[in-house]
Coordinates of C-alpha atoms and ligand atoms in Angstrom, one line a residue:
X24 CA -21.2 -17.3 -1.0
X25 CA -17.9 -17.7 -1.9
X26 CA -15.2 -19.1 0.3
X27 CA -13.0 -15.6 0.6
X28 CA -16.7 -14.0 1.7
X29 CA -17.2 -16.9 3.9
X30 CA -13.7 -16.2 5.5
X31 CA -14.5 -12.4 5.5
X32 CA -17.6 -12.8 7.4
X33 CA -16.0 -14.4 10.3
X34 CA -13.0 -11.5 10.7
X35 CA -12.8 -10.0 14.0
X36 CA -14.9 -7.0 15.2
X37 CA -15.0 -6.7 18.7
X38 CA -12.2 -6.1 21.3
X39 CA -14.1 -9.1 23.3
X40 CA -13.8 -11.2 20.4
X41 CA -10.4 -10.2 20.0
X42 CA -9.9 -10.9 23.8
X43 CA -10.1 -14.6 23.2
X44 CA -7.1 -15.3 21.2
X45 CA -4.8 -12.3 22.6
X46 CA -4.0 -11.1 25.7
X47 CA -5.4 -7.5 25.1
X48 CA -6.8 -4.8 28.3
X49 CA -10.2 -4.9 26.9
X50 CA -11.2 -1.8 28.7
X51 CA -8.4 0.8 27.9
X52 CA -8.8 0.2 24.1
X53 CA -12.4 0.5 24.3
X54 CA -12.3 4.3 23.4
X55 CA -10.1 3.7 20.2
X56 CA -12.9 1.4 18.5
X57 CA -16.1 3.9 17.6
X58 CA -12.8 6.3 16.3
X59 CA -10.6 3.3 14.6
X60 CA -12.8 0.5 14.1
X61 CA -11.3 -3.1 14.9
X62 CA -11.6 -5.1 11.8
X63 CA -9.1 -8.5 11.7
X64 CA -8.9 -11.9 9.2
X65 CA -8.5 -14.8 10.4
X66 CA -6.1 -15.3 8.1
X67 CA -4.2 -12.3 9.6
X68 CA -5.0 -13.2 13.1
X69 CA -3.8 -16.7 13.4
X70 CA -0.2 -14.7 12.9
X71 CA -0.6 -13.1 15.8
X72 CA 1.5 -14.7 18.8
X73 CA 1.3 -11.5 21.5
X74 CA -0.6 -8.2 21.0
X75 CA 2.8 -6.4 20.7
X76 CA 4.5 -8.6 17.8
X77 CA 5.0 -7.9 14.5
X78 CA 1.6 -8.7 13.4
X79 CA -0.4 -7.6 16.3
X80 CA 0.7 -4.1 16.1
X81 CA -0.1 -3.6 12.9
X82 CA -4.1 -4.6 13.3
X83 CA -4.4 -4.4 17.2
X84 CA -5.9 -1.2 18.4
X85 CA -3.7 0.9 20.6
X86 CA -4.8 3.7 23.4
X87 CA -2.0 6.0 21.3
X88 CA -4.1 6.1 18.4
X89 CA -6.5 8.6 20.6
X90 CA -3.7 10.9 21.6
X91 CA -3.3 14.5 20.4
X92 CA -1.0 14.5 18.0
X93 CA -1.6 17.4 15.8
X94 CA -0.9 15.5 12.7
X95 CA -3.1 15.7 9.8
X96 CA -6.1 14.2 8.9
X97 CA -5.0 14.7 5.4
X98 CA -1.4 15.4 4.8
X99 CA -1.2 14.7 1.6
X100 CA -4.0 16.5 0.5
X101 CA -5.5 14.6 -1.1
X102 CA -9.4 16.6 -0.9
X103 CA -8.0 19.1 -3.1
X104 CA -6.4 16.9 -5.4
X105 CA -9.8 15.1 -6.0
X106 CA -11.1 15.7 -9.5
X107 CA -13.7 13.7 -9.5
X108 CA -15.8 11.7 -6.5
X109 CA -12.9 8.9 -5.8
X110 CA -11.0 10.7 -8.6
X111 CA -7.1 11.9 -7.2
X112 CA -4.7 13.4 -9.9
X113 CA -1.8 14.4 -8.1
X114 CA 0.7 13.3 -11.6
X115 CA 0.3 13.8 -15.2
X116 CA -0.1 10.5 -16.4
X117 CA -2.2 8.6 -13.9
X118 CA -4.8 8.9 -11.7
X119 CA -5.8 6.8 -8.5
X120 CA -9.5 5.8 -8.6
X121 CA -10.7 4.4 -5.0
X122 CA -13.2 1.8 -5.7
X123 CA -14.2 0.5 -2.1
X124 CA -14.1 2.0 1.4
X125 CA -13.3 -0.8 3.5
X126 CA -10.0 -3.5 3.6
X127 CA -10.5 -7.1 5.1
X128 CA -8.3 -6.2 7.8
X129 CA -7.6 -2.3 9.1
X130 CA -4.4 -1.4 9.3
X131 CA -3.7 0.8 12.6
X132 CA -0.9 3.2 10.5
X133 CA -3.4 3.2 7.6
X134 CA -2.6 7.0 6.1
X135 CA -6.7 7.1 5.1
X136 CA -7.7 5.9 8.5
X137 CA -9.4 9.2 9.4
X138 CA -11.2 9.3 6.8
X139 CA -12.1 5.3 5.9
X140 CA -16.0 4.5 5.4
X141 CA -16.7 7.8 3.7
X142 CA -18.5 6.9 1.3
X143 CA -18.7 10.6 -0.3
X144 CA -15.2 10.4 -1.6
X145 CA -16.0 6.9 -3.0
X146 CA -17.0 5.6 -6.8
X147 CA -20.9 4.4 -7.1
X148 CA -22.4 3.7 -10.1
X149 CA -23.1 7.5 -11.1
X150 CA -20.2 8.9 -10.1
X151 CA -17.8 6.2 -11.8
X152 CA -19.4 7.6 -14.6
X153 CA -18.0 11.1 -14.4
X154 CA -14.5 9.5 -12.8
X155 CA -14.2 7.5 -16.5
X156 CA -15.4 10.8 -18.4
X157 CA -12.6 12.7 -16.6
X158 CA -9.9 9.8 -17.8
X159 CA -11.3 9.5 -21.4
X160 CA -10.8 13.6 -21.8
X161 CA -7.6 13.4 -20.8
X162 CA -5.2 11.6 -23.1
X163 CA -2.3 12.6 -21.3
X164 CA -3.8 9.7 -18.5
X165 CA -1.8 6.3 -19.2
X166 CA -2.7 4.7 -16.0
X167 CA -5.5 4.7 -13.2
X168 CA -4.9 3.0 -9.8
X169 CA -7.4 0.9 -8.6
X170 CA -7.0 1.4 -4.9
X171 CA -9.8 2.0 -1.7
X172 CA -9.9 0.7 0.9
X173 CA -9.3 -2.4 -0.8
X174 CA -10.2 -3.0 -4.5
X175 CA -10.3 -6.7 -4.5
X176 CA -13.4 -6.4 -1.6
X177 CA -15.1 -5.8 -5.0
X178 CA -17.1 -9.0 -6.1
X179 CA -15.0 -10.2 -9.4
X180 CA -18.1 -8.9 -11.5
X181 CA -18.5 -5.6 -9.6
X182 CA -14.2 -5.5 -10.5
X183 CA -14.6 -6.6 -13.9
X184 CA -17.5 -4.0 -14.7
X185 CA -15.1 -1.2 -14.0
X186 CA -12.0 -3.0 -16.2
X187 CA -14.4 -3.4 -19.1
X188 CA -14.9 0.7 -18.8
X189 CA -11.5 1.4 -18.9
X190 CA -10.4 -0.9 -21.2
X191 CA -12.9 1.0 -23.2
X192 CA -10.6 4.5 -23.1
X193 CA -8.2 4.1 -26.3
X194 CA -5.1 6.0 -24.5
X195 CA -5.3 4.6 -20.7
X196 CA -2.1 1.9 -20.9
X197 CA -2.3 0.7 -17.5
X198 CA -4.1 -0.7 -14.9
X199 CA -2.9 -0.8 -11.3
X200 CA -4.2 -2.9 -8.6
X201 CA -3.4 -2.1 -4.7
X202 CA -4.3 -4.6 -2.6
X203 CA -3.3 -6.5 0.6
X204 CA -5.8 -8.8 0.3
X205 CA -2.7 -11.5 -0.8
X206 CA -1.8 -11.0 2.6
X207 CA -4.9 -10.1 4.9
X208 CA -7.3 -12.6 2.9
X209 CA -5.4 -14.7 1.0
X210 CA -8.7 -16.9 -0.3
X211 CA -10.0 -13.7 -2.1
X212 CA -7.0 -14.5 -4.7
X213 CA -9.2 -17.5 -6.4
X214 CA -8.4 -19.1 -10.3
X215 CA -11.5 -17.3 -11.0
X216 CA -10.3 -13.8 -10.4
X217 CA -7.4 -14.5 -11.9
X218 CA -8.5 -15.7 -15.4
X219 CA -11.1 -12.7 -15.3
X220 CA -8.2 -10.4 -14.6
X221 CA -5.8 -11.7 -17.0
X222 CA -8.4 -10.9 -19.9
X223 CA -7.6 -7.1 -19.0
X224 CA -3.7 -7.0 -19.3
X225 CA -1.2 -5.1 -18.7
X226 CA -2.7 -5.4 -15.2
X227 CA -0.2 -4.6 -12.5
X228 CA -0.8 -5.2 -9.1
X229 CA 1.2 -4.0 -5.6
X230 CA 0.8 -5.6 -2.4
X231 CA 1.5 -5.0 0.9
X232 CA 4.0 -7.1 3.1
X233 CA 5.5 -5.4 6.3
X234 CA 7.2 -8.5 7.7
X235 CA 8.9 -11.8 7.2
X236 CA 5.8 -13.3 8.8
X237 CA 3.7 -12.4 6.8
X238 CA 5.2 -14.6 4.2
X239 CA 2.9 -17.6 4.2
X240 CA 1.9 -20.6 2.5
X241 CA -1.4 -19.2 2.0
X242 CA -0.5 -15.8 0.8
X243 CA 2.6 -17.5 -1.4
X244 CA 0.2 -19.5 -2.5
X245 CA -1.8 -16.1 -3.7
X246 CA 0.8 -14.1 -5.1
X247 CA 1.6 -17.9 -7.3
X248 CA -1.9 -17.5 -8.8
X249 CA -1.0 -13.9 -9.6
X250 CA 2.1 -14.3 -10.9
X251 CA 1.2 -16.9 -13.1
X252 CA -1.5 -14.9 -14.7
X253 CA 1.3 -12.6 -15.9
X254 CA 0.5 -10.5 -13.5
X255 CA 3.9 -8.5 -12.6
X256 CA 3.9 -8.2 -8.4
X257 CA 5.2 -4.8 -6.7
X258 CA 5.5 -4.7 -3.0
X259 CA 5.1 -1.3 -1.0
X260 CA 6.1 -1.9 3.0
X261 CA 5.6 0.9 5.4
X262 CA 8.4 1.8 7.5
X263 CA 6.9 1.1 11.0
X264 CA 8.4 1.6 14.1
X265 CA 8.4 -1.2 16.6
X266 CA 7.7 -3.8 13.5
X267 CA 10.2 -3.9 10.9
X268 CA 12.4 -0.8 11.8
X269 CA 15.5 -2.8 11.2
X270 CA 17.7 -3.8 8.9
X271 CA 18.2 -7.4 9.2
X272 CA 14.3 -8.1 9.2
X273 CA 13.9 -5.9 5.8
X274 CA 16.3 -7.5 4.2
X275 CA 15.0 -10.6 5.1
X276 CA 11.6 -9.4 3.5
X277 CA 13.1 -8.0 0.8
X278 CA 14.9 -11.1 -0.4
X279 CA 12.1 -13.7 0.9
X280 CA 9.5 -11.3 -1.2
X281 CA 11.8 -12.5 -4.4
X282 CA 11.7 -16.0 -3.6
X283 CA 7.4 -15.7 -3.8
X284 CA 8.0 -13.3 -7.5
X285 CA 6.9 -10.3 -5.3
X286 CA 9.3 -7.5 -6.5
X287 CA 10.4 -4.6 -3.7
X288 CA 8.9 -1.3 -5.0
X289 CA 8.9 0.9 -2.0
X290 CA 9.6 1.4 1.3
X291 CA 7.5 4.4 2.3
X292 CA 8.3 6.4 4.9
X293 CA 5.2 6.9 7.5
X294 CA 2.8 9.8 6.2
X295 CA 2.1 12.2 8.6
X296 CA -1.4 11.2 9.8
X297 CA -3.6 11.6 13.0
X298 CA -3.6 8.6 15.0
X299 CA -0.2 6.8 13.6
X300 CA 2.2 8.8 15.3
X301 CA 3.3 6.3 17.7
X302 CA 4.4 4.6 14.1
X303 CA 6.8 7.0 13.0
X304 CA 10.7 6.5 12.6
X305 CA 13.3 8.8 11.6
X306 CA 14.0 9.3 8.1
X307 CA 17.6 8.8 9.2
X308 CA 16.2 5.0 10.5
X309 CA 15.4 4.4 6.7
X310 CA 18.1 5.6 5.0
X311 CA 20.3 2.9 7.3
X312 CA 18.0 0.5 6.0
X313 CA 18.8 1.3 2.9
X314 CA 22.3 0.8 3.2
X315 CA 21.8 -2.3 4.4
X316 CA 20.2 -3.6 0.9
X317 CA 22.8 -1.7 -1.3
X318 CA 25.4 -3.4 -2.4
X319 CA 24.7 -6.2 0.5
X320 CA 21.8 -8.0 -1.7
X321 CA 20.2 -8.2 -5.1
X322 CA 19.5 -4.9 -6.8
X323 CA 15.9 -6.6 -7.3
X324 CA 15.4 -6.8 -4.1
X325 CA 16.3 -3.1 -3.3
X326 CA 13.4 -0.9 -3.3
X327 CA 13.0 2.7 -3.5
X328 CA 12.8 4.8 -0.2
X329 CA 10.5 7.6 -0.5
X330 CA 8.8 10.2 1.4
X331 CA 5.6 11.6 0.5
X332 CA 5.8 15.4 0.8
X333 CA 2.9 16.7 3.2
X334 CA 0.8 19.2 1.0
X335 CA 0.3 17.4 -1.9
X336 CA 4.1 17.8 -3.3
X337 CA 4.3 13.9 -4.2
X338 CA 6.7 11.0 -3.2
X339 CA 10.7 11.7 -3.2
X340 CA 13.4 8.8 -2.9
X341 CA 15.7 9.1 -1.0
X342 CA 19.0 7.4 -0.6
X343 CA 21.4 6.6 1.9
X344 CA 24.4 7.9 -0.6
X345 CA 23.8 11.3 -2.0
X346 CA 26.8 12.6 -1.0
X347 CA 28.3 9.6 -2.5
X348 CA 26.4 10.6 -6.2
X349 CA 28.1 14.0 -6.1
X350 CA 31.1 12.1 -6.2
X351 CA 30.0 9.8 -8.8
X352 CA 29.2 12.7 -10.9
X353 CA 32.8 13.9 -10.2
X354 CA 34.1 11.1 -11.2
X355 CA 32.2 11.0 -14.4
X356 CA 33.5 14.5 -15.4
X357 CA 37.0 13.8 -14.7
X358 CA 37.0 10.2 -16.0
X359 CA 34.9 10.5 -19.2
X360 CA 34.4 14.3 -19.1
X361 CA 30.9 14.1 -19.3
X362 CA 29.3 16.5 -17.7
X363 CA 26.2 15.6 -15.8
X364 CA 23.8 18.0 -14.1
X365 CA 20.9 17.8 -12.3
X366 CA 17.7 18.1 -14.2
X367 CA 16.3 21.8 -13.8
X368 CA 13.2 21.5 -11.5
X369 CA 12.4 25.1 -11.3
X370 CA 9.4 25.2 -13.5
Ligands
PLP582 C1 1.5 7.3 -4.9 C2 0.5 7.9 -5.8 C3 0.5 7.5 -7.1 C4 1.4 6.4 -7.7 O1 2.7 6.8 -7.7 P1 3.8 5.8 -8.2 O2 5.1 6.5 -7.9 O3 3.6 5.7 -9.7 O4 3.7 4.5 -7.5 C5 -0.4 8.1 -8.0 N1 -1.2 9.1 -7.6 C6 -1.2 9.5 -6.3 C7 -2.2 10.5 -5.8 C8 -0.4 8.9 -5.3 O5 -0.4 9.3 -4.1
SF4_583 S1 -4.6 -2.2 3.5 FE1 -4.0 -0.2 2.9 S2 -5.9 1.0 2.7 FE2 -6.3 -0.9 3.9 S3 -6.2 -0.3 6.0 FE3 -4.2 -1.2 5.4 S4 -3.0 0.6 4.8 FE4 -5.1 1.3 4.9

């Protein structure tokens, strides 16, 4: 066994295991668990200082997850965008193909909560058969997504199998990797992953860091390895109410996710999803954040702000100055009397 297994093994599944390092009310979260299963790292747990920090909301089960809420079990829709089993082509030119059904540690906002541990959406060795047929027919695919669950719960030869198969498609470009396990399980990130992934390149990979705190010599020392496989690092953070719903703290992340060569991708705005709706912020919340990184710090370390559309309709930035781009564009006409319009998106 390796060591990241090793660590795995020991996470924390009970609310009475839990109960010995946090102060938690055993009892009232007891309902949320056969729902919303409790699944923590110790790397991820020895950030926790109270049940209601940072940290501790983001993996500690809450009686709110129970409420009704009549948000979606699926907003994005992604059932009907599923082309294949673990198969979802919502874009032209890439694809997402979920590879595992479980992540070192659950995330309570986690937009596939409601439907984690299915293992009918999920690849198996048939079915990542007719997932790779469905890419190599399609030349317009340039990219798949390697996402889950986690990918990286894959062993690094179950992971390598599938990268051998797609390196194997002559027009597929890219490969994506989205994982938290930098974060959540820091040990999975071993020199022998990395030398096995950099024989695959361009490999991508995006991570997931929600908070300063989550900055730490173990998962700098993970995102190092990466990086210095030529591995180019995107971070996506969630918006989350309650945990870094303010502007000083993501600009903090923002520039401190720099200093480790993580570079800011997106801040995603929460999806609308059953049980995550004590999450939620106003879109007008993240547009102030964004004007708190414009023009205030690096342009590297100002992501994008998007919203996924419910239905299916895909992810839309926005930004803090539109108004102030129909100005621009002004300006441009006056100035240099180029016009510029809006592309036409009426297809
Ligand atoms: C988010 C997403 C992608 C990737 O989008 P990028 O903007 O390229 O990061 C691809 N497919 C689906 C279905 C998605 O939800
Ligand atoms: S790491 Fe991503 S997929 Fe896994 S529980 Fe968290 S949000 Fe969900």
């Amino acid at each position: 066994m390796e060591r990241w297994q090793k660590t795995l093994s020991e996470s924390i599944t009970s609310l009475d295991e839990l109960a010995r390092f946090v102060r938690i009310d055993i009892e009232s979260l007891r309902p949320v668990i056969p729902r919303y299963p409790l699944r923590i790292t110790r790397t991820y747990l020895s950030l926790i200082q109270k049940k209601d920090d940072p940290i501790g909301r983001q993996c500690i089960p809450d009686q709110r997850e129970l409420e009704q809420d009549d948000l979606s079990i699926d907003p994005l829709n992604e059932k009907d965008l599923t082309v294949a089993p673990g198969l979802i082509h919502r874009y032209p030119d890439r694809v997402v193909l979920l590879v595992s059904s479980a992540c070192p540690t659950l995330c309570r906002f986690c937009t596939r909560k409601n439907r984690m541990g299915g293992e009918e959406n999920l690849i198996n060795r048939n079915s990542l058969k007719s997932a790779l047929e469905y890419i190599k027919t399609r030349p317009s695919i340039r990219e798949v997504i390697l996402s889950g669950g986690d990918p990286l719960l894959l062993s690094d030869d179950e992971l390598e199998t599938i990268l051998t198969r797609l390196r194997k498609i002559p027009h597929l470009e890219i490969v994506r990797l989205h994982t938290r396990a930098p974060v959540t399980l820091s040990d999975r990130i071993t020199d022998r992953l990395c030398r096995m992934l950099k024989q695959y390149h361009p490999i991508y990979l995006n991570t997931q860091f929600n908070h300063p705190i989550e900055i730490t010599p173990l998962s700098t020392m993970a995102c190092t390895r990466l990086a210095d496989a030529g591995i180019p690092l995107g971070n996506q953070t969630v918006l989350l109410k309650g945990v870094n719903d303010d502007p000083e703290v993501m600009k903090q992340l923002m520039q401190k996710l720099l200093t480790i060569r993580v570079r800011p991708y997106y801040i995603h705005q929460m999806d609308l999803v059953k049980g995550t709706g004590h999450f939620r912020t106003s879109i007008q919340k993240g547009l102030n954040i964004m004007a708190g990184l414009r023009g205030y710090t690096s342009g590297m370390a100002t992501p994008s702000y998007v919203v996924d559309l419910p239905g299916g309709k895909g992810k839309v930035p926005f930004l803090p100055d539109d108004v102030k781009r129909l100005e621009n564009i002004f300006y441009l006409r006056n100035y240099l009397g180029e016009v510029v319009e809006y592309p036409d998106i009426n297809e």
